[in-house]
Tab-separated table of C-alpha atoms in Angstrom:
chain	number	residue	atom	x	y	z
A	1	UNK	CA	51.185	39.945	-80.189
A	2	UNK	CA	50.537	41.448	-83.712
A	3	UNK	CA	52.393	44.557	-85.038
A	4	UNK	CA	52.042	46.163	-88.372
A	5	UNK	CA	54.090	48.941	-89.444
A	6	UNK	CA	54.473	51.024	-91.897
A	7	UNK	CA	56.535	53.577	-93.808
A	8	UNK	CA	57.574	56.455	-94.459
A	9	UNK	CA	55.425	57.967	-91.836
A	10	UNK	CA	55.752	61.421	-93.873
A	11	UNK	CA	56.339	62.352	-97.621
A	12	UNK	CA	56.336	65.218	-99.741
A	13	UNK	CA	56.697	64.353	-103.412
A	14	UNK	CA	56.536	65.965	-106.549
A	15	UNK	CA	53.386	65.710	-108.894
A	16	UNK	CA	54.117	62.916	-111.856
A	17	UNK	CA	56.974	61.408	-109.519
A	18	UNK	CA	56.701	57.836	-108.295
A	19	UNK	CA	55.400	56.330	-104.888
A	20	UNK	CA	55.878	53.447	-102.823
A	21	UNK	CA	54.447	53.160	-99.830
A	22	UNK	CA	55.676	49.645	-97.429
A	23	UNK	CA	53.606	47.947	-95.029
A	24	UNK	CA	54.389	45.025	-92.678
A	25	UNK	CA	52.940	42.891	-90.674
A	26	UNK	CA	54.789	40.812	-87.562
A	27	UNK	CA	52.992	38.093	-85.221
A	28	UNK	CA	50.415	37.173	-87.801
A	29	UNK	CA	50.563	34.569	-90.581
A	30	UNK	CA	48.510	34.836	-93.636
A	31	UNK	CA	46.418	37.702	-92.718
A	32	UNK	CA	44.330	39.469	-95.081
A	33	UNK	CA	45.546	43.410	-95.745
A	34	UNK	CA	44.182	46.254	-96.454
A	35	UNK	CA	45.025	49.236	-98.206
A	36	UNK	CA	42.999	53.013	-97.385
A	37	UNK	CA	43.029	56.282	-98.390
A	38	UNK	CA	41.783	59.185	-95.758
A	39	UNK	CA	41.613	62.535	-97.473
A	40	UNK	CA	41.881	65.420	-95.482
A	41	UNK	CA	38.540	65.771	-93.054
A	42	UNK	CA	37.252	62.793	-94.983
A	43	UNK	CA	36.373	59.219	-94.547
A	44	UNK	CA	37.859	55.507	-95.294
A	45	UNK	CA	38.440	55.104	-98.908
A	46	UNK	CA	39.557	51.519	-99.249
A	47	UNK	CA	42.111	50.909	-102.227
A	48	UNK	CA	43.031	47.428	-102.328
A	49	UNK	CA	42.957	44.242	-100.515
A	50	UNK	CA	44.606	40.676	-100.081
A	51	UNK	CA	43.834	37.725	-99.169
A	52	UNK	CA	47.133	36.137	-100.040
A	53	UNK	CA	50.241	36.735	-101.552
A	54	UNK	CA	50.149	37.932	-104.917
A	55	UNK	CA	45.864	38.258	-104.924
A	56	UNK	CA	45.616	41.699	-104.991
A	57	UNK	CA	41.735	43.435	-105.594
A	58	UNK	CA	41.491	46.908	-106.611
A	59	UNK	CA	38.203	48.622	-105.069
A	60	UNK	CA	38.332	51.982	-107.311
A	61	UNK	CA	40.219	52.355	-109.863
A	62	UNK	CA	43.065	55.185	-109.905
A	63	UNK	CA	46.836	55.369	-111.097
A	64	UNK	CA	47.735	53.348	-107.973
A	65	UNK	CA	48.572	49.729	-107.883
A	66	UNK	CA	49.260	47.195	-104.951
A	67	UNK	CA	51.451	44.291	-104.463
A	68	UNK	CA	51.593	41.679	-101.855
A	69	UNK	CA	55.082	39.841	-102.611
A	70	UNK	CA	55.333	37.948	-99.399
A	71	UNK	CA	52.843	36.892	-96.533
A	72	UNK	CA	53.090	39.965	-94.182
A	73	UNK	CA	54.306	43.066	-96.494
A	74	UNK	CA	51.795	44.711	-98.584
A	75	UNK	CA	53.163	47.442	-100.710
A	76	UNK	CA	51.252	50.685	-102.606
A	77	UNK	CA	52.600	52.019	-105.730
A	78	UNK	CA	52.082	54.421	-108.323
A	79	UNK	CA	54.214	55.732	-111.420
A	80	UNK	CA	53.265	58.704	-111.828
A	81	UNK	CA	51.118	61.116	-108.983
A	82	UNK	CA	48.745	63.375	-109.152
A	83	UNK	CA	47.789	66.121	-106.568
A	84	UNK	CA	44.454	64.213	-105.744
A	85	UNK	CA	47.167	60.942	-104.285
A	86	UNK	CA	47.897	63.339	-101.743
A	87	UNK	CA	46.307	61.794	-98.280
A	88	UNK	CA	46.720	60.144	-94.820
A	89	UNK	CA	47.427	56.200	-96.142
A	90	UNK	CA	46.728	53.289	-94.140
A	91	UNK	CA	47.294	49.710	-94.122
A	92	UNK	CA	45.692	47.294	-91.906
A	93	UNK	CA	45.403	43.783	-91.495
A	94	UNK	CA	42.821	41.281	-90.195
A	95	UNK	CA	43.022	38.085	-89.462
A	96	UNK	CA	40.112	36.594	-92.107
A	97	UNK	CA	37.036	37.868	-89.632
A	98	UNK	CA	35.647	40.501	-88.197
A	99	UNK	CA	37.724	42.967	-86.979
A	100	UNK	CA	40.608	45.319	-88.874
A	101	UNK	CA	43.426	46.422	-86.722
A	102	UNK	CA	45.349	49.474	-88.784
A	103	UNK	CA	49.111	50.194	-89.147
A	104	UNK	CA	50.205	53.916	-87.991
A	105	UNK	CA	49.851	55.493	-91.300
A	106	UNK	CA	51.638	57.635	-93.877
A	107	UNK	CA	50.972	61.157	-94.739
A	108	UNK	CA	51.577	61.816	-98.245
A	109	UNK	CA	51.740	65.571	-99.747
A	110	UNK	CA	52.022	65.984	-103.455
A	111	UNK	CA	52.892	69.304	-104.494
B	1	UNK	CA	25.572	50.594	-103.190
B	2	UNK	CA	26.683	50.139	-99.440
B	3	UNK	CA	26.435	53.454	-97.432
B	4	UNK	CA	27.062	53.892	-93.997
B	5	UNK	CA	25.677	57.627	-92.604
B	6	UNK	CA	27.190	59.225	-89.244
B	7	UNK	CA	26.563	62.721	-88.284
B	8	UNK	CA	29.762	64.803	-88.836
B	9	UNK	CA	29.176	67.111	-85.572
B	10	UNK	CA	30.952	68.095	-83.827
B	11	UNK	CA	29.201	66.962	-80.749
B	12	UNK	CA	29.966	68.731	-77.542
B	13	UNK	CA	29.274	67.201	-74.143
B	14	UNK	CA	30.457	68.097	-70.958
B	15	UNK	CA	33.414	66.172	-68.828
B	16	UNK	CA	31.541	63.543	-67.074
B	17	UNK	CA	28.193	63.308	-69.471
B	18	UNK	CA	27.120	60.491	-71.787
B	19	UNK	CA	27.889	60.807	-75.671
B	20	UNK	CA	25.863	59.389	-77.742
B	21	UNK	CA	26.747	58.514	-81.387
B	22	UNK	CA	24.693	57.370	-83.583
B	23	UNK	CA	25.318	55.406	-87.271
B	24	UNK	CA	22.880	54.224	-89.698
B	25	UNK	CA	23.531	51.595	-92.543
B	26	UNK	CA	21.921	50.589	-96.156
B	27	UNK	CA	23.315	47.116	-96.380
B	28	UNK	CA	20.591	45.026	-94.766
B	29	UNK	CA	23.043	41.881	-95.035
B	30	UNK	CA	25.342	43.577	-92.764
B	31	UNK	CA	27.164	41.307	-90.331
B	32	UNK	CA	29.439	42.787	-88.058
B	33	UNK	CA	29.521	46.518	-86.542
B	34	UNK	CA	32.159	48.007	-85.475
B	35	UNK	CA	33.539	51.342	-83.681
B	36	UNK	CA	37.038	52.679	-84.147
B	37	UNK	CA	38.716	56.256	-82.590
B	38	UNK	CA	40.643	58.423	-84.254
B	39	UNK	CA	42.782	61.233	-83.075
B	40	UNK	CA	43.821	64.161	-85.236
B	41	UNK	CA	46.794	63.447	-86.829
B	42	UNK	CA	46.707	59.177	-85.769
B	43	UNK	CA	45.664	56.328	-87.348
B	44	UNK	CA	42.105	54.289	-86.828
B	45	UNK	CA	42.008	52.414	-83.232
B	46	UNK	CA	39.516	49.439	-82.395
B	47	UNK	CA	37.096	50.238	-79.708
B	48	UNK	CA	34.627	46.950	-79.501
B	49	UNK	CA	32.510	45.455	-81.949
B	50	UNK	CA	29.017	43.949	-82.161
B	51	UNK	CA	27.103	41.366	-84.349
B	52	UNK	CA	23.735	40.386	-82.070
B	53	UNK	CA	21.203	42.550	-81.619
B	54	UNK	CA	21.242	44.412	-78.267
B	55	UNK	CA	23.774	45.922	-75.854
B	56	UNK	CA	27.468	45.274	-75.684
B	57	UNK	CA	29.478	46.732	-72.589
B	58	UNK	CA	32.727	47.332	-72.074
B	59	UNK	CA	33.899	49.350	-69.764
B	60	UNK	CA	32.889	53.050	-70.167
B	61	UNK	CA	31.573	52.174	-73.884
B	62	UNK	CA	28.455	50.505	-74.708
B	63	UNK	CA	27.499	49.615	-78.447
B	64	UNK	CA	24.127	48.799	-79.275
B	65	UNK	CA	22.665	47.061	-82.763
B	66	UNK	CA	19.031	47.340	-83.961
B	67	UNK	CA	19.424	45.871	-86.898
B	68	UNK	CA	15.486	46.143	-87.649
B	69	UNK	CA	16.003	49.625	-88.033
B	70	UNK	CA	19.575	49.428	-89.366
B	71	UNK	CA	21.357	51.539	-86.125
B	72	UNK	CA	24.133	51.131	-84.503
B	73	UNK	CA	25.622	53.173	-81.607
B	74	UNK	CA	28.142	54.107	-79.384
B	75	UNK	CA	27.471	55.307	-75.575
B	76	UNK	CA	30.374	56.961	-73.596
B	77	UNK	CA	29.820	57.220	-69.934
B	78	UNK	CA	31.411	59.542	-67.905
B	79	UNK	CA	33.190	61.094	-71.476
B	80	UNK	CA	36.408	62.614	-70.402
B	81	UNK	CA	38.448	65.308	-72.377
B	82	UNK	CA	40.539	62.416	-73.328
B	83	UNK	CA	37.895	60.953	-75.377
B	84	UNK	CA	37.722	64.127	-77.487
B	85	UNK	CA	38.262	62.121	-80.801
B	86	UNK	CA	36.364	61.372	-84.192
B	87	UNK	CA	34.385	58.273	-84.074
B	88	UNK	CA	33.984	55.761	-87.193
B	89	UNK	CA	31.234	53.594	-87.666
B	90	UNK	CA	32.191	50.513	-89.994
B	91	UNK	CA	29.732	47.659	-91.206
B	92	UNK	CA	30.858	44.409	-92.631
B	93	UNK	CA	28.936	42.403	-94.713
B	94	UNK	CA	28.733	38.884	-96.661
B	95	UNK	CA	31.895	39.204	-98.121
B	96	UNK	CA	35.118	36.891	-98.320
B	97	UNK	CA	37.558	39.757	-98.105
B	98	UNK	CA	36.655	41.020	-94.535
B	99	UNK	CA	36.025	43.846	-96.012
B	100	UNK	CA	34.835	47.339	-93.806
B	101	UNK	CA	32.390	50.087	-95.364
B	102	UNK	CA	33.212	53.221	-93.295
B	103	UNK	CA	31.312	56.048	-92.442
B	104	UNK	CA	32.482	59.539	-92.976
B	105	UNK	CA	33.214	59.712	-88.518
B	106	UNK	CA	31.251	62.278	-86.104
B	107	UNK	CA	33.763	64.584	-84.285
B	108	UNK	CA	33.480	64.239	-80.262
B	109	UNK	CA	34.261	67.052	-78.545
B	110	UNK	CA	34.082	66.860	-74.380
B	111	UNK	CA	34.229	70.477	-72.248
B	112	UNK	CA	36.005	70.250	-69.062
């Protein structure tokens, strides 16, 4: 069966400190991935996708950046945050149709 | 540009009723409909999907598709304080990323 993880499942970070956020996927081969954004009481913001390794698409565009530098880890970045990065992350994966099954999340606080 | 509407709520029923949620969509080319869970604090969790027009059952949930009128929704039977949750909405459409448009979730709350 198909796990994806994810971590850290909690950070705190200072505003204009760096971020990267690691996402992995097990019992899947070239899935598509998917990074979100939830802010607090708020919807599915979706940040960037993949359809293969190193084919990254950015759906808004923010001080965040995405890399995909093997088949099954996805990985969210940023150089510098703001107080507006701070926000329930997720990454899922699908397998090219239909549905989206979503890693466990990290909650990100930038203070 | 794709929307997808739910009703925030929350929407109390009591232990045992039916919930009904509802979900409305702008992208006629839509595809694929789909309902996740949520609980506070947790990650998005698959409940069923539906692409044909009509009923889908499974189990206690039933989704149903009009896509004439652009609807989609979501029937609990016998809703138990368990399924006290937010419910997402998400709509696919013609696009070679998989990619989701989700609504903004309506907030189930069930009274024992």
């Amino acid at each position: 069966s198909q796990t994806i993880h994810q971590w850290p499942a909690t950070l705190v970070q200072p505003v204009g400190s760096p971020l990267s956020l690691e996402c992995t996927v097990e019992g899947t081969s070239n899935p598509n991935l998917y990074w979100y954004r939830q802010a607090a009481g708020r919807g599915l913001q979706l940040l960037f996708y993949s359809v293969g390794i190193g084919q990254i698409s950015s759906e808004v565009p923010q001080n965040l950046s995405a890399s995909r530098p093997q088949d099954r880890q996805f990985i969210l970045s940023s150089k510098k945050l703001l107080l507006s990065d701070s926000g329930f992350y997720l990454c899922a994966w699908s397998p090219g149709y239909n549905e989206q099954f979503f890693g466990p999340g990290t909650r990100l606080t930038v203070l | 540009q794709k929307e997808v509407e739910q009703n925030s709520g929350p929407l109390s029923v009591p232990e045992g009723a039916i919930a009904s949620l509802n979900c409305t969509y702008s992208d006629r080319g839509s595809q694929s409909f789909f309902w996740y869970r949520q609980y506070s604090g947790k990650s998005p969790e698959l409940i069923m999907f539906i692409y044909s027009n009509g009923d889908k059952e499974d189990g206690r949930f039933t989704a149903q598709l009009n896509k004439a009128s652009q609807y989609v929704s979501l029937l609990i039977r016998d809703s138990q304080p368990s399924d006290s949750a937010t419910y997402l909405c998400a709509v696919k459409g013609d696009n070679a990323g998989n990619m989701l448009t989700f609504g903004g979730g309506t907030r189930l709350m069930v009274k024992p």
